[in-house]
CSV table of C-alpha atoms in Angstrom, one decimal:
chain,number,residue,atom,x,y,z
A,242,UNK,CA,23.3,2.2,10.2
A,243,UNK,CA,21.0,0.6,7.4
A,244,UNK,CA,19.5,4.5,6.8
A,245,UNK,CA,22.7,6.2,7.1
A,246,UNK,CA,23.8,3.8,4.0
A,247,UNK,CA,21.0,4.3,2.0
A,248,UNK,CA,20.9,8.0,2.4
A,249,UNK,CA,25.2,7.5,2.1
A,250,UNK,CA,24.1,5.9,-1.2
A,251,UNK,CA,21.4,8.7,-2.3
A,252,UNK,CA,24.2,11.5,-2.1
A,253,UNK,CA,27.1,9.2,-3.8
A,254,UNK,CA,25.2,7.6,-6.9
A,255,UNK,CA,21.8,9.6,-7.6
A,256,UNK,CA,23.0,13.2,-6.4
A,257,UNK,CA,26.7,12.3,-7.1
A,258,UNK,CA,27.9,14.8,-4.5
A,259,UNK,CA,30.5,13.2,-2.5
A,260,UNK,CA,31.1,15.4,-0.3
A,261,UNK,CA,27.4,15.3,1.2
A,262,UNK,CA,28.0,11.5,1.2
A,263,UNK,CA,31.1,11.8,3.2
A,264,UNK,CA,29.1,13.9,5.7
A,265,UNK,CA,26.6,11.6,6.1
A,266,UNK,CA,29.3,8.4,6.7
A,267,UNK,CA,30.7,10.8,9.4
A,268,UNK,CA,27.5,11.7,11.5
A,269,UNK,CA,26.7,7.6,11.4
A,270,UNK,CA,29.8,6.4,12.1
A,271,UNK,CA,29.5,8.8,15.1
A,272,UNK,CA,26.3,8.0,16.0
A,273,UNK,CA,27.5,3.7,15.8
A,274,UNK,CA,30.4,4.5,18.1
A,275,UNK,CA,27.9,6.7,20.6
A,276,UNK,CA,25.6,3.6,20.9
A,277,UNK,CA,28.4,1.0,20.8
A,278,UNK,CA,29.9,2.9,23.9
A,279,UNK,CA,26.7,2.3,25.8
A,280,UNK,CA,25.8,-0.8,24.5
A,281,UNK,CA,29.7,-1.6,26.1
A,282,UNK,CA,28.6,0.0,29.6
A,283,UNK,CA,29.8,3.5,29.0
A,284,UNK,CA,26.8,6.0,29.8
A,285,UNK,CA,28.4,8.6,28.5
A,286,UNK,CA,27.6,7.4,24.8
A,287,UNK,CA,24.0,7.9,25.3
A,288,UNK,CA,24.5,11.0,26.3
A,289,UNK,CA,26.4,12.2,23.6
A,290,UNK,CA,23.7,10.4,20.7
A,291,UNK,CA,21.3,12.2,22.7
A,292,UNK,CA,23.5,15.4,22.0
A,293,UNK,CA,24.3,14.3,18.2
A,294,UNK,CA,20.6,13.8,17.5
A,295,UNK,CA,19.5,17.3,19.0
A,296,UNK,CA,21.8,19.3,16.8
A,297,UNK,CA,21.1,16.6,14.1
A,298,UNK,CA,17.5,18.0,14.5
A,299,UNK,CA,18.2,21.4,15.2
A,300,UNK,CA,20.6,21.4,12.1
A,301,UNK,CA,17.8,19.9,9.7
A,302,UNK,CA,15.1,22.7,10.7
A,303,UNK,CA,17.7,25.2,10.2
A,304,UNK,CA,18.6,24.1,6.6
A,305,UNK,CA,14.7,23.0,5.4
A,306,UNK,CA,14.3,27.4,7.0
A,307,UNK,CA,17.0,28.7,4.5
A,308,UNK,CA,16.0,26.0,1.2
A,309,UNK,CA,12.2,26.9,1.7
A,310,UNK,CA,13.5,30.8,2.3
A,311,UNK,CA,15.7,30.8,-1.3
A,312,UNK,CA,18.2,32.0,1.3
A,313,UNK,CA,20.6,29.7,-0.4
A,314,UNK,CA,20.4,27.2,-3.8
A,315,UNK,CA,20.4,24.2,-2.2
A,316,UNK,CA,20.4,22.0,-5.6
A,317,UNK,CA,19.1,18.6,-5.5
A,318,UNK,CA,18.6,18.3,-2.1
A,319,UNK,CA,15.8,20.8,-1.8
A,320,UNK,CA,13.5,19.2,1.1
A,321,UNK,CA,10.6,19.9,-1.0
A,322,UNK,CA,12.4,17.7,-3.9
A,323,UNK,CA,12.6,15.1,-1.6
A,324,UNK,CA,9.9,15.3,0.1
A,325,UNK,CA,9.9,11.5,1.7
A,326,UNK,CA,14.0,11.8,2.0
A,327,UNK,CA,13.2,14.8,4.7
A,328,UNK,CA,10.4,13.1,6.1
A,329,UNK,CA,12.0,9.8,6.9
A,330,UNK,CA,15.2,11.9,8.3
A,331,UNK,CA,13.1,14.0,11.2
A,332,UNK,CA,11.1,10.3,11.6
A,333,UNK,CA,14.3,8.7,12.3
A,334,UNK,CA,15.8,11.6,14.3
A,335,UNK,CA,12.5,12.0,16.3
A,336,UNK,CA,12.8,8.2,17.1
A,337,UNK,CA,16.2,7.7,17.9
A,338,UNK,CA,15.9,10.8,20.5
A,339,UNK,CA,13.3,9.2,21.9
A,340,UNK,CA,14.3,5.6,21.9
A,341,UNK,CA,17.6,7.2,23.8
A,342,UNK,CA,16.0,9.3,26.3
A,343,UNK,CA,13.8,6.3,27.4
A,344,UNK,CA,16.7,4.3,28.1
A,345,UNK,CA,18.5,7.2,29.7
A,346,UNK,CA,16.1,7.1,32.0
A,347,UNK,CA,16.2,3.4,32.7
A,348,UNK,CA,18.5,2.3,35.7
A,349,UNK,CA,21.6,0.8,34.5
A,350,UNK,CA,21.7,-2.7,35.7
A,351,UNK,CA,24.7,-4.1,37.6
């Protein structure tokens, strides 16, 4: 939650697009309800962070592939602008698929 609000804060006061920072409140306010469902005994949370964090991932390649391409003018979010933005958004994607597959795979106690 503590990178969703900086990066909530990036959009909102140094790129003062809104909208971007209302997209970002939305995929971490998704992603606190996933894990506060498992962290409540619901497996099916985990299972949809898992699934938020693919597409999260999936969604991220997709858009650094059409800034780096000129497909589109991406403005001031251009990956290569914000070169440790990008970097610490795949890092903390990477990790939070991984942390969450590892305890999908842990038996759930009783």
């Amino acid at each position: 939650m503590l990178f969703g609000g900086y990066l909530i804060a990036m959009d909102q006061y140094r790129y003062s697009d809104p909208d971007s920072a209302w997209t970002v409140l939305a995929i971490y306010l998704m992603m606190g309800v996933f894990t506060s469902l498992y962290i409540y005994g619901k497996p099916i949370g985990l299972k949809l962070l898992i699934g938020l964090e693919t597409v999260f991932i999936l969604l991220n390649t997709v858009f650094i592939g059409i800034a780096l391409g000129g497909f589109a003018d991406v403005g001031m979010h251009g990956p290569l602008d914000n070169i440790w933005e990008t970097a610490l958004r795949y890092l903390f994607s990477v990790l939070t698929l991984f942390l969450s597959i590892r305890a999908y795979r842990e038996p759930i106690p009783e």
